PDB file of C-alpha atoms in Angstrom:
ATOM      1  CA  UNK A   1      72.561  -8.562 -21.285  1.00  0.00           C
ATOM      2  CA  UNK A   2      69.715  -7.987 -23.337  1.00  0.00           C
ATOM      3  CA  UNK A   3      66.073  -6.840 -22.330  1.00  0.00           C
ATOM      4  CA  UNK A   4      64.416  -8.699 -25.482  1.00  0.00           C
ATOM      5  CA  UNK A   5      65.096 -12.615 -23.882  1.00  0.00           C
ATOM      6  CA  UNK A   6      64.056 -13.781 -20.439  1.00  0.00           C
ATOM      7  CA  UNK A   7      67.067 -14.318 -17.902  1.00  0.00           C
ATOM      8  CA  UNK A   8      68.471 -18.099 -17.745  1.00  0.00           C
ATOM      9  CA  UNK A   9      66.030 -19.295 -20.269  1.00  0.00           C
ATOM     10  CA  UNK A  10      67.586 -20.158 -23.796  1.00  0.00           C
ATOM     11  CA  UNK A  11      64.946 -20.316 -26.509  1.00  0.00           C
ATOM     12  CA  UNK A  12      64.735 -24.023 -27.539  1.00  0.00           C
ATOM     13  CA  UNK A  13      63.184 -24.525 -31.202  1.00  0.00           C
ATOM     14  CA  UNK A  14      60.133 -26.753 -31.283  1.00  0.00           C
ATOM     15  CA  UNK A  15      61.413 -30.022 -33.346  1.00  0.00           C
ATOM     16  CA  UNK A  16      59.515 -30.559 -36.358  1.00  0.00           C
ATOM     17  CA  UNK A  17      57.961 -33.919 -35.126  1.00  0.00           C
ATOM     18  CA  UNK A  18      56.485 -31.761 -32.118  1.00  0.00           C
ATOM     19  CA  UNK A  19      55.266 -29.518 -34.546  1.00  0.00           C
ATOM     20  CA  UNK A  20      53.331 -32.225 -36.953  1.00  0.00           C
ATOM     21  CA  UNK A  21      52.281 -33.926 -34.010  1.00  0.00           C
ATOM     22  CA  UNK A  22      50.602 -30.896 -32.513  1.00  0.00           C
ATOM     23  CA  UNK A  23      48.942 -29.966 -36.152  1.00  0.00           C
ATOM     24  CA  UNK A  24      47.642 -33.487 -36.415  1.00  0.00           C
ATOM     25  CA  UNK A  25      45.780 -33.403 -32.824  1.00  0.00           C
ATOM     26  CA  UNK A  26      44.190 -30.140 -33.875  1.00  0.00           C
ATOM     27  CA  UNK A  27      43.007 -31.629 -37.180  1.00  0.00           C
ATOM     28  CA  UNK A  28      41.605 -35.065 -35.495  1.00  0.00           C
ATOM     29  CA  UNK A  29      39.834 -32.876 -32.948  1.00  0.00           C
ATOM     30  CA  UNK A  30      38.545 -30.498 -35.576  1.00  0.00           C
ATOM     31  CA  UNK A  31      37.261 -33.721 -37.638  1.00  0.00           C
ATOM     32  CA  UNK A  32      35.626 -35.189 -34.499  1.00  0.00           C
ATOM     33  CA  UNK A  33      33.759 -31.957 -33.515  1.00  0.00           C
ATOM     34  CA  UNK A  34      32.686 -31.796 -37.196  1.00  0.00           C
ATOM     35  CA  UNK A  35      31.117 -35.633 -37.226  1.00  0.00           C
ATOM     36  CA  UNK A  36      29.240 -34.788 -34.201  1.00  0.00           C
ATOM     37  CA  UNK A  37      27.829 -31.493 -35.196  1.00  0.00           C
ATOM     38  CA  UNK A  38      26.598 -33.210 -38.395  1.00  0.00           C
ATOM     39  CA  UNK A  39      25.136 -36.239 -36.285  1.00  0.00           C
ATOM     40  CA  UNK A  40      23.802 -33.847 -33.997  1.00  0.00           C
ATOM     41  CA  UNK A  41      21.803 -31.908 -36.266  1.00  0.00           C
ATOM     42  CA  UNK A  42      20.706 -35.098 -37.668  1.00  0.00           C
ATOM     43  CA  UNK A  43      19.247 -36.589 -34.845  1.00  0.00           C
ATOM     44  CA  UNK A  44      17.623 -33.101 -34.166  1.00  0.00           C
ATOM     45  CA  UNK A  45      15.738 -33.121 -37.115  1.00  0.00           C
ATOM     46  CA  UNK A  46      14.398 -36.294 -36.697  1.00  0.00           C
ATOM     47  CA  UNK A  47      12.574 -35.739 -33.420  1.00  0.00           C
ATOM     48  CA  UNK A  48       8.813 -35.204 -33.076  1.00  0.00           C
ATOM     49  CA  UNK A  49       7.149 -32.379 -34.974  1.00  0.00           C
ATOM     50  CA  UNK A  50       3.678 -30.879 -35.831  1.00  0.00           C
ATOM     51  CA  UNK A  51       4.230 -31.929 -39.252  1.00  0.00           C
ATOM     52  CA  UNK A  52       5.053 -35.538 -38.730  1.00  0.00           C
ATOM     53  CA  UNK A  53       2.320 -36.094 -36.182  1.00  0.00           C
ATOM     54  CA  UNK A  54       0.063 -34.415 -39.238  1.00  0.00           C
ATOM     55  CA  UNK A  55       1.394 -36.639 -41.808  1.00  0.00           C
ATOM     56  CA  UNK A  56       0.570 -39.645 -39.692  1.00  0.00           C
ATOM     57  CA  UNK A  57      -2.766 -38.604 -38.276  1.00  0.00           C
ATOM     58  CA  UNK A  58      -5.819 -40.492 -38.902  1.00  0.00           C
ATOM     59  CA  UNK A  59      -8.497 -38.661 -41.050  1.00  0.00           C
ATOM     60  CA  UNK A  60     -11.181 -37.386 -39.035  1.00  0.00           C
ATOM     61  CA  UNK A  61     -14.084 -39.196 -41.047  1.00  0.00           C
ATOM     62  CA  UNK A  62     -12.286 -42.702 -40.455  1.00  0.00           C
ATOM     63  CA  UNK A  63     -11.491 -41.581 -36.849  1.00  0.00           C
ATOM     64  CA  UNK A  64     -14.922 -41.520 -36.218  1.00  0.00           C
ATOM     65  CA  UNK A  65     -16.261 -44.570 -38.342  1.00  0.00           C
ATOM     66  CA  UNK A  66     -13.732 -46.837 -37.412  1.00  0.00           C
ATOM     67  CA  UNK A  67     -15.063 -48.276 -34.141  1.00  0.00           C
ATOM     68  CA  UNK A  68     -11.893 -47.205 -32.492  1.00  0.00           C
ATOM     69  CA  UNK A  69     -11.549 -44.491 -29.285  1.00  0.00           C
ATOM     70  CA  UNK A  70     -10.012 -40.820 -30.892  1.00  0.00           C
ATOM     71  CA  UNK A  71      -8.030 -38.197 -29.499  1.00  0.00           C
ATOM     72  CA  UNK A  72      -8.325 -35.077 -31.608  1.00  0.00           C
ATOM     73  CA  UNK A  73      -5.851 -32.265 -31.473  1.00  0.00           C
ATOM     74  CA  UNK A  74      -6.468 -28.863 -32.568  1.00  0.00           C
ATOM     75  CA  UNK A  75      -3.349 -27.264 -33.141  1.00  0.00           C
ATOM     76  CA  UNK A  76      -1.367 -24.530 -35.365  1.00  0.00           C
ATOM     77  CA  UNK A  77       2.092 -24.806 -36.671  1.00  0.00           C
ATOM     78  CA  UNK A  78       3.001 -21.226 -34.656  1.00  0.00           C
ATOM     79  CA  UNK A  79       1.499 -22.814 -31.719  1.00  0.00           C
ATOM     80  CA  UNK A  80       4.489 -22.703 -29.080  1.00  0.00           C
ATOM     81  CA  UNK A  81       2.764 -25.036 -26.335  1.00  0.00           C
ATOM     82  CA  UNK A  82       1.836 -27.582 -29.337  1.00  0.00           C
ATOM     83  CA  UNK A  83       5.090 -27.809 -30.511  1.00  0.00           C
ATOM     84  CA  UNK A  84       6.362 -28.415 -27.028  1.00  0.00           C
ATOM     85  CA  UNK A  85       3.873 -31.093 -26.272  1.00  0.00           C
ATOM     86  CA  UNK A  86       4.934 -32.659 -29.967  1.00  0.00           C
ATOM     87  CA  UNK A  87       7.479 -35.392 -28.405  1.00  0.00           C
ATOM     88  CA  UNK A  88       4.851 -36.379 -25.883  1.00  0.00           C
ATOM     89  CA  UNK A  89       1.943 -36.847 -28.387  1.00  0.00           C
ATOM     90  CA  UNK A  90       4.321 -38.767 -30.467  1.00  0.00           C
ATOM     91  CA  UNK A  91       5.484 -41.217 -27.660  1.00  0.00           C
ATOM     92  CA  UNK A  92       1.783 -41.934 -26.589  1.00  0.00           C
ATOM     93  CA  UNK A  93       0.716 -42.572 -30.446  1.00  0.00           C
ATOM     94  CA  UNK A  94       3.326 -44.647 -30.793  1.00  0.00           C
ATOM     95  CA  UNK A  95       2.174 -46.614 -27.329  1.00  0.00           C
ATOM     96  CA  UNK A  96      -1.727 -46.460 -28.430  1.00  0.00           C
ATOM     97  CA  UNK A  97      -1.268 -46.703 -32.429  1.00  0.00           C
ATOM     98  CA  UNK A  98      -3.232 -50.235 -32.439  1.00  0.00           C
ATOM     99  CA  UNK A  99      -6.187 -49.361 -29.946  1.00  0.00           C
ATOM    100  CA  UNK A 100      -7.027 -45.807 -30.866  1.00  0.00           C
ATOM    101  CA  UNK A 101      -7.096 -43.020 -33.445  1.00  0.00           C
ATOM    102  CA  UNK A 102      -4.782 -39.949 -33.013  1.00  0.00           C
ATOM    103  CA  UNK A 103      -6.120 -36.999 -35.247  1.00  0.00           C
ATOM    104  CA  UNK A 104      -4.491 -33.707 -35.857  1.00  0.00           C
ATOM    105  CA  UNK A 105      -6.678 -30.483 -37.234  1.00  0.00           C
ATOM    106  CA  UNK A 106      -4.880 -27.570 -38.212  1.00  0.00           C
ATOM    107  CA  UNK A 107      -6.948 -24.296 -36.985  1.00  0.00           C
ATOM    108  CA  UNK A 108      -5.489 -22.299 -39.716  1.00  0.00           C
ATOM    109  CA  UNK A 109      -7.271 -24.508 -42.248  1.00  0.00           C
ATOM    110  CA  UNK A 110     -10.631 -22.992 -42.658  1.00  0.00           C
ATOM    111  CA  UNK A 111     -11.805 -26.384 -43.580  1.00  0.00           C
ATOM    112  CA  UNK A 112     -12.050 -27.332 -39.960  1.00  0.00           C
ATOM    113  CA  UNK A 113     -14.126 -24.447 -39.300  1.00  0.00           C
ATOM    114  CA  UNK A 114     -17.323 -26.343 -38.204  1.00  0.00           C
ATOM    115  CA  UNK A 115     -15.587 -28.763 -36.067  1.00  0.00           C
ATOM    116  CA  UNK A 116     -13.694 -25.425 -34.205  1.00  0.00           C
ATOM    117  CA  UNK A 117     -17.374 -24.054 -33.550  1.00  0.00           C
ATOM    118  CA  UNK A 118     -18.884 -27.499 -32.612  1.00  0.00           C
ATOM    119  CA  UNK A 119     -16.218 -27.985 -29.769  1.00  0.00           C
ATOM    120  CA  UNK A 120     -15.709 -24.442 -29.234  1.00  0.00           C
ATOM    121  CA  UNK A 121     -12.028 -24.025 -29.463  1.00  0.00           C
ATOM    122  CA  UNK A 122     -10.443 -20.766 -28.393  1.00  0.00           C
ATOM    123  CA  UNK A 123      -7.435 -22.029 -27.169  1.00  0.00           C
ATOM    124  CA  UNK A 124      -4.909 -24.240 -28.622  1.00  0.00           C
ATOM    125  CA  UNK A 125      -3.757 -27.083 -28.072  1.00  0.00           C
ATOM    126  CA  UNK A 126      -7.412 -28.056 -27.679  1.00  0.00           C
ATOM    127  CA  UNK A 127      -7.916 -31.968 -26.932  1.00  0.00           C
ATOM    128  CA  UNK A 128     -11.284 -33.757 -27.490  1.00  0.00           C
ATOM    129  CA  UNK A 129     -11.650 -37.225 -26.281  1.00  0.00           C
ATOM    130  CA  UNK A 130     -14.010 -39.160 -28.475  1.00  0.00           C
ATOM    131  CA  UNK A 131     -15.244 -42.843 -27.854  1.00  0.00           C
ATOM    132  CA  UNK A 132     -15.850 -45.741 -30.080  1.00  0.00           C
ATOM    133  CA  UNK A 133     -18.931 -44.518 -31.347  1.00  0.00           C
ATOM    134  CA  UNK A 134     -17.270 -41.030 -31.993  1.00  0.00           C
ATOM    135  CA  UNK A 135     -19.201 -39.215 -29.251  1.00  0.00           C
ATOM    136  CA  UNK A 136     -17.350 -36.446 -27.233  1.00  0.00           C
ATOM    137  CA  UNK A 137     -16.244 -38.021 -23.701  1.00  0.00           C
ATOM    138  CA  UNK A 138     -14.303 -35.009 -22.505  1.00  0.00           C
ATOM    139  CA  UNK A 139     -12.214 -32.256 -23.513  1.00  0.00           C
ATOM    140  CA  UNK A 140      -8.604 -30.623 -22.287  1.00  0.00           C
ATOM    141  CA  UNK A 141      -7.269 -27.696 -23.218  1.00  0.00           C
ATOM    142  CA  UNK A 142      -3.814 -26.334 -23.127  1.00  0.00           C
ATOM    143  CA  UNK A 143      -0.795 -27.917 -21.842  1.00  0.00           C
ATOM    144  CA  UNK A 144      -1.159 -31.304 -20.644  1.00  0.00           C
ATOM    145  CA  UNK A 145       1.556 -33.492 -19.049  1.00  0.00           C
ATOM    146  CA  UNK A 146       2.633 -36.836 -20.160  1.00  0.00           C
ATOM    147  CA  UNK A 147       1.233 -38.584 -17.448  1.00  0.00           C
ATOM    148  CA  UNK A 148      -2.447 -36.978 -17.209  1.00  0.00           C
ATOM    149  CA  UNK A 149      -2.845 -37.648 -21.105  1.00  0.00           C
ATOM    150  CA  UNK A 150      -1.570 -41.141 -20.715  1.00  0.00           C
ATOM    151  CA  UNK A 151      -4.187 -41.725 -17.634  1.00  0.00           C
ATOM    152  CA  UNK A 152      -6.649 -40.269 -19.969  1.00  0.00           C
ATOM    153  CA  UNK A 153      -6.077 -42.383 -22.950  1.00  0.00           C
ATOM    154  CA  UNK A 154      -5.791 -45.447 -20.779  1.00  0.00           C
ATOM    155  CA  UNK A 155      -9.666 -44.924 -19.316  1.00  0.00           C
ATOM    156  CA  UNK A 156     -10.499 -43.855 -23.176  1.00  0.00           C
ATOM    157  CA  UNK A 157      -9.445 -47.064 -24.553  1.00  0.00           C
ATOM    158  CA  UNK A 158     -10.544 -49.522 -21.588  1.00  0.00           C
ATOM    159  CA  UNK A 159     -14.099 -47.440 -21.484  1.00  0.00           C
ATOM    160  CA  UNK A 160     -13.549 -46.088 -18.191  1.00  0.00           C
ATOM    161  CA  UNK A 161     -14.535 -42.634 -17.079  1.00  0.00           C
ATOM    162  CA  UNK A 162     -11.525 -40.140 -17.737  1.00  0.00           C
ATOM    163  CA  UNK A 163      -9.633 -39.333 -14.604  1.00  0.00           C
ATOM    164  CA  UNK A 164      -8.962 -35.665 -15.997  1.00  0.00           C
ATOM    165  CA  UNK A 165     -12.003 -34.645 -17.753  1.00  0.00           C
ATOM    166  CA  UNK A 166     -11.694 -31.235 -17.772  1.00  0.00           C
ATOM    167  CA  UNK A 167      -7.998 -30.422 -17.567  1.00  0.00           C
ATOM    168  CA  UNK A 168      -6.853 -27.084 -18.555  1.00  0.00           C
ATOM    169  CA  UNK A 169      -3.252 -25.831 -18.918  1.00  0.00           C
ATOM    170  CA  UNK A 170      -1.299 -22.995 -20.826  1.00  0.00           C
ATOM    171  CA  UNK A 171      -2.726 -22.181 -23.953  1.00  0.00           C
ATOM    172  CA  UNK A 172      -1.995 -20.206 -27.481  1.00  0.00           C
ATOM    173  CA  UNK A 173      -4.553 -17.858 -27.791  1.00  0.00           C
ATOM    174  CA  UNK A 174      -6.755 -18.353 -31.009  1.00  0.00           C
ATOM    175  CA  UNK A 175      -9.819 -16.397 -32.445  1.00  0.00           C
ATOM    176  CA  UNK A 176     -12.011 -18.796 -34.846  1.00  0.00           C
ATOM    177  CA  UNK A 177     -14.037 -16.291 -37.500  1.00  0.00           C
ATOM    178  CA  UNK A 178     -17.318 -17.401 -36.383  1.00  0.00           C
ATOM    179  CA  UNK A 179     -18.668 -16.833 -40.302  1.00  0.00           C
ATOM    180  CA  UNK A 180     -16.871 -16.882 -43.810  1.00  0.00           C
ATOM    181  CA  UNK A 181     -16.611 -12.857 -44.353  1.00  0.00           C
ATOM    182  CA  UNK A 182     -18.147 -11.572 -47.436  1.00  0.00           C
ATOM    183  CA  UNK A 183     -18.569  -8.142 -49.088  1.00  0.00           C
ATOM    184  CA  UNK A 184     -22.218  -8.159 -49.515  1.00  0.00           C
ATOM    185  CA  UNK A 185     -23.650  -4.554 -49.145  1.00  0.00           C
ATOM    186  CA  UNK A 186     -27.253  -5.994 -49.804  1.00  0.00           C
ATOM    187  CA  UNK A 187     -29.758  -5.338 -47.341  1.00  0.00           C
ATOM    188  CA  UNK A 188     -31.712  -8.559 -47.526  1.00  0.00           C
ATOM    189  CA  UNK A 189     -28.310 -10.484 -46.841  1.00  0.00           C
ATOM    190  CA  UNK A 190     -28.134  -9.223 -43.341  1.00  0.00           C
ATOM    191  CA  UNK A 191     -29.429 -12.337 -41.392  1.00  0.00           C
ATOM    192  CA  UNK A 192     -26.870 -14.327 -43.442  1.00  0.00           C
ATOM    193  CA  UNK A 193     -24.130 -13.320 -40.888  1.00  0.00           C
ATOM    194  CA  UNK A 194     -25.597 -14.872 -37.872  1.00  0.00           C
ATOM    195  CA  UNK A 195     -24.499 -18.229 -36.795  1.00  0.00           C
ATOM    196  CA  UNK A 196     -26.136 -20.442 -34.264  1.00  0.00           C
TER     197      UNK A 196
END
């Protein structure tokens, strides 16, 4: 009696048909997984992003003058709270597209420094609700649930008072420069660093 083979179980060679069937099934499963992975990645890249919101954004100059109320969002590409809120803002933008403007202002662009100072942006996302005349109605800072944003936008569109006018949530800290930095050592220029 040999110790290499089990007792009472003679080895049966697997048929070539069985091997082919097994290999065929493995190949089909691999193809199905590959296709699902590719389709999954494709749908992931079409989801809402800050870049897409910025591309579809109404320019601030147009938003202030076109007679529609506006939601202005101060954001940054690195802001995790802004990224988290992007899908909700995209849905709201789709829902209210014909009724109001959606304006995206990137705080990393110094072009928007006067607006950052005007609205006292010190955390992002920072939302400013503007009336049809371009006047500030309310502000909200930080992570806002979609229901709160929708309630505020509905009130803004109908001209009602905003139910959540001073909402605050989790923010990504941001420190706006208070004045352009220049390296002037001229004593006569000391007043130019003061910003009112």
